[in-house]
């Protein structure tokens, strides 16, 4: 069984453009166009059971339409578990978080580098508190040496202020900033996902972080449409983990975090 904890999806009419823009932002080739159909095709190569699907509002006025899209896609596809989005400047955040909770979404996705806010900005406290009170998981892009918005140190500040928040710091806690992730986040009350990491992080470093942070706090993710599911599973399979540890990361930890019955 496999749960992909990190999959972006976009409406068909903008999927190609959205994926291209992301690829240009990271200067990396995109394997797919970000459409729902291509996600299902890619995931079928490794028999993915569930996908955590999401997108990010780069402007406050995009919040409701993106959430509507995610809600509708989770209704159409039983394999999908939806995460909504919120923007720090979206004024009616409480009602919107209440709406996505009532419609069955399990969390929210933040990408501070795209949304241009600091993860530990005081204006985010009300959003973190509301998410925590509603039992929502916060999946946050983490790290990028080019920016300071989502640095491991800032995420550590969020954890300090909101110790009970269910927080997932993507990309082993800090894309291209894995030393800082190890310094500021390893051992803290935060989950990491494996997405957009194993293509670059040496196996020895990855294992060091897993052992220090705890295998029970890692989640398998692909960052679709950036990567191909088959290749990501092959990269993951190279980690010298026991079969039980692999199963924990591939689906058991996610099922427990999201309270899923599988």
mmCIF file of C-alpha atoms in Angstrom:
data_model
loop_
_atom_site.group_PDB
_atom_site.id
_atom_site.type_symbol
_atom_site.label_atom_id
_atom_site.label_comp_id
_atom_site.label_asym_id
_atom_site.label_seq_id
_atom_site.Cartn_x
_atom_site.Cartn_y
_atom_site.Cartn_z
ATOM 1 C CA UNK A 1 0.000 0.000 0.000
ATOM 2 C CA UNK A 2 1.247 3.507 -0.847
ATOM 3 C CA UNK A 3 -0.019 6.967 0.071
ATOM 4 C CA UNK A 4 1.451 9.832 -1.949
ATOM 5 C CA UNK A 5 1.372 12.671 0.558
ATOM 6 C CA UNK A 6 2.439 15.407 -1.854
ATOM 7 C CA UNK A 7 0.658 15.746 -5.212
ATOM 8 C CA UNK A 8 -0.289 19.014 -6.902
ATOM 9 C CA UNK A 9 -3.223 19.055 -9.298
ATOM 10 C CA UNK A 10 -4.627 21.793 -11.533
ATOM 11 C CA UNK A 11 -7.717 22.240 -13.709
ATOM 12 C CA UNK A 12 -7.166 20.834 -17.193
ATOM 13 C CA UNK A 13 -7.254 24.234 -18.896
ATOM 14 C CA UNK A 14 -4.356 25.639 -16.865
ATOM 15 C CA UNK A 15 -2.443 22.477 -15.963
ATOM 16 C CA UNK A 16 0.185 22.812 -18.685
ATOM 17 C CA UNK A 17 0.924 26.456 -17.908
ATOM 18 C CA UNK A 18 0.944 25.997 -14.127
ATOM 19 C CA UNK A 19 3.394 23.111 -14.359
ATOM 20 C CA UNK A 20 5.656 25.001 -16.727
ATOM 21 C CA UNK A 21 5.797 28.010 -14.401
ATOM 22 C CA UNK A 22 6.766 25.802 -11.449
ATOM 23 C CA UNK A 23 9.447 24.095 -13.500
ATOM 24 C CA UNK A 24 10.892 27.472 -14.455
ATOM 25 C CA UNK A 25 10.806 28.625 -10.814
ATOM 26 C CA UNK A 26 12.951 25.660 -9.742
ATOM 27 C CA UNK A 27 14.878 25.309 -13.004
ATOM 28 C CA UNK A 28 13.921 21.648 -13.117
ATOM 29 C CA UNK A 29 12.201 19.630 -15.858
ATOM 30 C CA UNK A 30 8.615 18.660 -15.150
ATOM 31 C CA UNK A 31 7.647 15.045 -15.794
ATOM 32 C CA UNK A 32 3.947 15.792 -16.232
ATOM 33 C CA UNK A 33 1.481 18.600 -16.873
ATOM 34 C CA UNK A 34 -0.253 18.617 -13.478
ATOM 35 C CA UNK A 35 -3.582 17.241 -14.701
ATOM 36 C CA UNK A 36 -5.647 14.794 -12.681
ATOM 37 C CA UNK A 37 -5.521 12.160 -15.411
ATOM 38 C CA UNK A 38 -1.735 12.200 -15.663
ATOM 39 C CA UNK A 39 -1.463 11.921 -11.872
ATOM 40 C CA UNK A 40 -3.582 8.785 -11.892
ATOM 41 C CA UNK A 41 -1.597 7.360 -14.789
ATOM 42 C CA UNK A 42 1.731 8.003 -13.054
ATOM 43 C CA UNK A 43 0.553 6.693 -9.688
ATOM 44 C CA UNK A 44 -0.871 3.544 -11.247
ATOM 45 C CA UNK A 45 2.689 2.503 -12.131
ATOM 46 C CA UNK A 46 3.332 1.802 -8.446
ATOM 47 C CA UNK A 47 -0.249 1.093 -7.329
ATOM 48 C CA UNK A 48 -0.758 4.215 -5.232
ATOM 49 C CA UNK A 49 -3.775 3.744 -2.944
ATOM 50 C CA UNK A 50 -4.367 7.359 -1.920
ATOM 51 C CA UNK A 51 -3.106 10.749 -3.039
ATOM 52 C CA UNK A 52 -3.008 13.889 -0.896
ATOM 53 C CA UNK A 53 -3.959 16.460 -3.550
ATOM 54 C CA UNK A 54 -3.638 20.211 -3.259
ATOM 55 C CA UNK A 55 -2.770 23.496 -4.898
ATOM 56 C CA UNK A 56 -1.690 26.907 -3.597
ATOM 57 C CA UNK A 57 -3.364 30.314 -3.780
ATOM 58 C CA UNK A 58 -0.761 32.925 -4.707
ATOM 59 C CA UNK A 59 -3.408 35.653 -4.365
ATOM 60 C CA UNK A 60 -6.225 35.983 -1.783
ATOM 61 C CA UNK A 61 -8.877 36.012 -4.511
ATOM 62 C CA UNK A 62 -7.806 32.542 -5.669
ATOM 63 C CA UNK A 63 -8.552 30.809 -2.359
ATOM 64 C CA UNK A 64 -12.194 29.877 -2.867
ATOM 65 C CA UNK A 65 -11.899 28.768 -6.491
ATOM 66 C CA UNK A 66 -8.913 26.536 -5.726
ATOM 67 C CA UNK A 67 -10.685 25.016 -2.740
ATOM 68 C CA UNK A 68 -13.791 24.441 -4.854
ATOM 69 C CA UNK A 69 -11.659 22.596 -7.412
ATOM 70 C CA UNK A 70 -10.016 20.390 -4.776
ATOM 71 C CA UNK A 71 -13.374 19.653 -3.142
ATOM 72 C CA UNK A 72 -14.911 18.629 -6.464
ATOM 73 C CA UNK A 73 -11.982 16.417 -7.432
ATOM 74 C CA UNK A 74 -12.091 14.588 -4.107
ATOM 75 C CA UNK A 75 -15.765 13.883 -4.772
ATOM 76 C CA UNK A 76 -14.968 12.515 -8.240
ATOM 77 C CA UNK A 77 -12.032 10.349 -7.183
ATOM 78 C CA UNK A 78 -12.182 8.133 -4.115
ATOM 79 C CA UNK A 79 -8.373 7.842 -4.264
ATOM 80 C CA UNK A 80 -8.029 11.549 -3.452
ATOM 81 C CA UNK A 81 -7.706 13.105 -0.013
ATOM 82 C CA UNK A 82 -7.959 16.856 -0.403
ATOM 83 C CA UNK A 83 -5.999 19.633 1.258
ATOM 84 C CA UNK A 84 -7.352 23.128 0.772
ATOM 85 C CA UNK A 85 -5.384 26.330 0.599
ATOM 86 C CA UNK A 86 -5.451 29.646 2.414
ATOM 87 C CA UNK A 87 -3.621 32.916 1.863
ATOM 88 C CA UNK A 88 -2.298 35.058 4.737
ATOM 89 C CA UNK A 89 -4.167 38.091 3.349
ATOM 90 C CA UNK A 90 -7.481 36.266 2.890
ATOM 91 C CA UNK A 91 -9.744 38.022 5.389
ATOM 92 C CA UNK A 92 -12.487 35.424 5.864
ATOM 93 C CA UNK A 93 -10.006 32.671 6.738
ATOM 94 C CA UNK A 94 -12.039 31.281 9.641
ATOM 95 C CA UNK A 95 -15.190 30.662 7.615
ATOM 96 C CA UNK A 96 -13.158 29.241 4.741
ATOM 97 C CA UNK A 97 -11.291 26.826 7.001
ATOM 98 C CA UNK A 98 -14.624 25.853 8.496
ATOM 99 C CA UNK A 99 -16.029 25.243 4.989
ATOM 100 C CA UNK A 100 -13.186 23.025 3.846
ATOM 101 C CA UNK A 101 -13.404 21.057 7.078
ATOM 102 C CA UNK A 102 -17.130 20.466 6.613
ATOM 103 C CA UNK A 103 -16.601 19.326 3.029
ATOM 104 C CA UNK A 104 -14.135 16.657 4.143
ATOM 105 C CA UNK A 105 -10.759 18.158 3.347
ATOM 106 C CA UNK A 106 -8.084 17.060 5.798
ATOM 107 C CA UNK A 107 -5.663 19.961 5.794
ATOM 108 C CA UNK A 108 -4.266 23.042 4.091
ATOM 109 C CA UNK A 109 -1.266 23.549 1.853
ATOM 110 C CA UNK A 110 1.007 26.579 2.232
ATOM 111 C CA UNK A 111 3.855 27.598 -0.054
ATOM 112 C CA UNK A 112 5.405 30.655 1.559
ATOM 113 C CA UNK A 113 7.930 31.128 -1.250
ATOM 114 C CA UNK A 114 5.123 31.429 -3.809
ATOM 115 C CA UNK A 115 2.771 33.302 -1.487
ATOM 116 C CA UNK A 116 5.508 35.701 -0.324
ATOM 117 C CA UNK A 117 5.101 35.561 3.445
ATOM 118 C CA UNK A 118 7.320 34.433 6.284
ATOM 119 C CA UNK A 119 6.146 31.204 7.883
ATOM 120 C CA UNK A 120 6.567 32.654 11.378
ATOM 121 C CA UNK A 121 4.858 35.977 10.612
ATOM 122 C CA UNK A 122 2.519 36.948 13.455
ATOM 123 C CA UNK A 123 -0.394 37.333 11.042
ATOM 124 C CA UNK A 124 -0.232 33.568 10.462
ATOM 125 C CA UNK A 125 -0.805 32.734 14.134
ATOM 126 C CA UNK A 126 -4.583 33.032 13.850
ATOM 127 C CA UNK A 127 -4.561 30.695 10.848
ATOM 128 C CA UNK A 128 -2.374 28.118 12.602
ATOM 129 C CA UNK A 129 -4.569 28.272 15.707
ATOM 130 C CA UNK A 130 -7.752 27.830 13.687
ATOM 131 C CA UNK A 131 -6.271 24.931 11.718
ATOM 132 C CA UNK A 132 -5.160 23.264 14.940
ATOM 133 C CA UNK A 133 -8.571 23.700 16.567
ATOM 134 C CA UNK A 134 -10.280 22.144 13.539
ATOM 135 C CA UNK A 135 -7.869 19.225 13.436
ATOM 136 C CA UNK A 136 -6.451 20.222 10.061
ATOM 137 C CA UNK A 137 -2.959 19.196 9.019
ATOM 138 C CA UNK A 138 -0.756 21.977 7.646
ATOM 139 C CA UNK A 139 1.464 20.840 4.775
ATOM 140 C CA UNK A 140 4.068 23.515 4.134
ATOM 141 C CA UNK A 141 6.737 23.835 1.520
ATOM 142 C CA UNK A 142 9.991 24.083 3.452
ATOM 143 C CA UNK A 143 13.300 25.604 2.498
ATOM 144 C CA UNK A 144 15.114 27.081 -0.492
ATOM 145 C CA UNK A 145 18.570 28.620 -0.249
ATOM 146 C CA UNK A 146 17.397 31.463 -2.521
ATOM 147 C CA UNK A 147 14.729 32.718 -0.102
ATOM 148 C CA UNK A 148 14.023 33.104 3.599
ATOM 149 C CA UNK A 149 10.239 32.762 3.597
ATOM 150 C CA UNK A 150 10.073 29.071 4.528
ATOM 151 C CA UNK A 151 13.492 28.466 6.058
ATOM 152 C CA UNK A 152 13.866 25.643 8.607
ATOM 153 C CA UNK A 153 14.614 28.232 11.280
ATOM 154 C CA UNK A 154 11.313 30.038 10.628
ATOM 155 C CA UNK A 155 9.428 26.751 10.685
ATOM 156 C CA UNK A 156 11.108 25.963 14.013
ATOM 157 C CA UNK A 157 9.675 29.254 15.311
ATOM 158 C CA UNK A 158 6.194 28.135 14.226
ATOM 159 C CA UNK A 159 6.620 24.850 16.099
ATOM 160 C CA UNK A 160 7.739 26.696 19.222
ATOM 161 C CA UNK A 161 4.665 28.950 19.169
ATOM 162 C CA UNK A 162 2.235 26.208 18.100
ATOM 163 C CA UNK A 163 3.542 22.953 19.606
ATOM 164 C CA UNK A 164 0.254 21.081 19.068
ATOM 165 C CA UNK A 165 -0.116 21.996 15.391
ATOM 166 C CA UNK A 166 -0.125 19.019 13.016
ATOM 167 C CA UNK A 167 2.616 20.284 10.729
ATOM 168 C CA UNK A 168 4.317 18.619 7.786
ATOM 169 C CA UNK A 169 7.476 20.321 6.522
ATOM 170 C CA UNK A 170 7.925 19.113 2.960
ATOM 171 C CA UNK A 171 11.172 18.027 1.322
ATOM 172 C CA UNK A 172 12.859 16.578 4.437
ATOM 173 C CA UNK A 173 12.145 19.865 6.197
ATOM 174 C CA UNK A 174 14.081 22.111 3.856
ATOM 175 C CA UNK A 175 14.531 21.881 0.098
ATOM 176 C CA UNK A 176 18.258 22.482 -0.631
ATOM 177 C CA UNK A 177 18.688 23.422 3.051
ATOM 178 C CA UNK A 178 18.996 19.990 4.583
ATOM 179 C CA UNK A 179 21.833 20.927 6.923
ATOM 180 C CA UNK A 180 19.644 23.670 8.374
ATOM 181 C CA UNK A 181 16.717 21.284 8.587
ATOM 182 C CA UNK A 182 18.889 18.943 10.607
ATOM 183 C CA UNK A 183 20.005 21.825 12.807
ATOM 184 C CA UNK A 184 16.623 23.426 13.487
ATOM 185 C CA UNK A 185 13.916 20.804 12.869
ATOM 186 C CA UNK A 186 15.203 17.283 13.419
ATOM 187 C CA UNK A 187 13.820 15.968 16.686
ATOM 188 C CA UNK A 188 11.014 18.546 16.821
ATOM 189 C CA UNK A 189 7.267 17.896 16.680
ATOM 190 C CA UNK A 190 7.027 18.030 12.898
ATOM 191 C CA UNK A 191 6.612 15.521 10.080
ATOM 192 C CA UNK A 192 8.806 15.513 6.977
ATOM 193 C CA UNK A 193 7.831 14.254 3.547
ATOM 194 C CA UNK A 194 10.288 12.733 1.089
ATOM 195 C CA UNK A 195 9.263 14.738 -1.972
ATOM 196 C CA UNK A 196 11.784 16.602 -4.162
ATOM 197 C CA UNK A 197 14.641 15.407 -1.992
ATOM 198 C CA UNK A 198 15.882 11.931 -2.839
ATOM 199 C CA UNK A 199 16.957 12.963 -6.349
ATOM 200 C CA UNK A 200 19.652 15.109 -4.753
ATOM 201 C CA UNK A 201 20.200 14.204 -1.103
ATOM 202 C CA UNK A 202 22.854 11.479 -0.638
ATOM 203 C CA UNK A 203 21.548 8.222 0.830
ATOM 204 C CA UNK A 204 23.896 8.529 3.805
ATOM 205 C CA UNK A 205 22.591 11.997 4.680
ATOM 206 C CA UNK A 206 18.970 10.932 4.205
ATOM 207 C CA UNK A 207 19.440 7.962 6.533
ATOM 208 C CA UNK A 208 21.186 10.105 9.103
ATOM 209 C CA UNK A 209 18.200 12.464 9.200
ATOM 210 C CA UNK A 210 15.668 9.633 9.277
ATOM 211 C CA UNK A 211 17.404 7.910 12.186
ATOM 212 C CA UNK A 212 17.810 11.143 14.159
ATOM 213 C CA UNK A 213 14.313 12.478 13.511
ATOM 214 C CA UNK A 214 12.488 9.160 13.770
ATOM 215 C CA UNK A 215 11.072 7.009 11.012
ATOM 216 C CA UNK A 216 7.601 7.514 12.496
ATOM 217 C CA UNK A 217 7.716 11.177 11.390
ATOM 218 C CA UNK A 218 8.369 10.626 7.682
ATOM 219 C CA UNK A 219 5.823 10.471 4.835
ATOM 220 C CA UNK A 220 6.308 9.341 1.255
ATOM 221 C CA UNK A 221 5.573 12.044 -1.319
ATOM 222 C CA UNK A 222 6.376 12.627 -4.979
ATOM 223 C CA UNK A 223 5.751 16.343 -5.624
ATOM 224 C CA UNK A 224 3.836 15.423 -8.790
ATOM 225 C CA UNK A 225 3.971 16.798 -11.485
ATOM 226 C CA UNK A 226 7.660 17.379 -10.801
ATOM 227 C CA UNK A 227 8.559 13.707 -10.588
ATOM 228 C CA UNK A 228 7.513 10.319 -11.887
ATOM 229 C CA UNK A 229 6.037 7.947 -9.289
ATOM 230 C CA UNK A 230 7.997 4.933 -10.472
ATOM 231 C CA UNK A 231 11.308 6.773 -10.273
ATOM 232 C CA UNK A 232 10.507 8.265 -6.868
ATOM 233 C CA UNK A 233 9.687 4.844 -5.442
ATOM 234 C CA UNK A 234 12.942 3.496 -6.875
ATOM 235 C CA UNK A 235 14.880 6.284 -5.161
ATOM 236 C CA UNK A 236 13.074 5.597 -1.893
ATOM 237 C CA UNK A 237 13.696 1.862 -2.165
ATOM 238 C CA UNK A 238 17.448 2.474 -2.196
ATOM 239 C CA UNK A 239 17.322 3.661 1.412
ATOM 240 C CA UNK A 240 18.582 0.854 3.692
ATOM 241 C CA UNK A 241 15.435 0.675 5.786
ATOM 242 C CA UNK A 242 13.735 -2.431 7.152
ATOM 243 C CA UNK A 243 10.522 -3.553 5.472
ATOM 244 C CA UNK A 244 8.520 -2.330 8.450
ATOM 245 C CA UNK A 245 10.213 1.071 8.329
ATOM 246 C CA UNK A 246 9.473 1.340 4.616
ATOM 247 C CA UNK A 247 5.812 0.504 5.192
ATOM 248 C CA UNK A 248 5.633 3.146 7.900
ATOM 249 C CA UNK A 249 6.880 5.830 5.547
ATOM 250 C CA UNK A 250 4.954 4.604 2.514
ATOM 251 C CA UNK A 251 1.548 4.616 4.195
ATOM 252 C CA UNK A 252 1.254 3.774 7.895
ATOM 253 C CA UNK A 253 2.434 7.142 9.222
ATOM 254 C CA UNK A 254 0.132 9.005 6.837
ATOM 255 C CA UNK A 255 -2.842 6.839 7.740
ATOM 256 C CA UNK A 256 -2.249 7.512 11.434
ATOM 257 C CA UNK A 257 -1.739 11.259 10.963
ATOM 258 C CA UNK A 258 -4.947 11.592 8.927
ATOM 259 C CA UNK A 259 -6.901 9.038 10.954
ATOM 260 C CA UNK A 260 -7.633 6.897 7.888
ATOM 261 C CA UNK A 261 -9.227 3.473 7.916
ATOM 262 C CA UNK A 262 -7.470 1.443 5.231
#
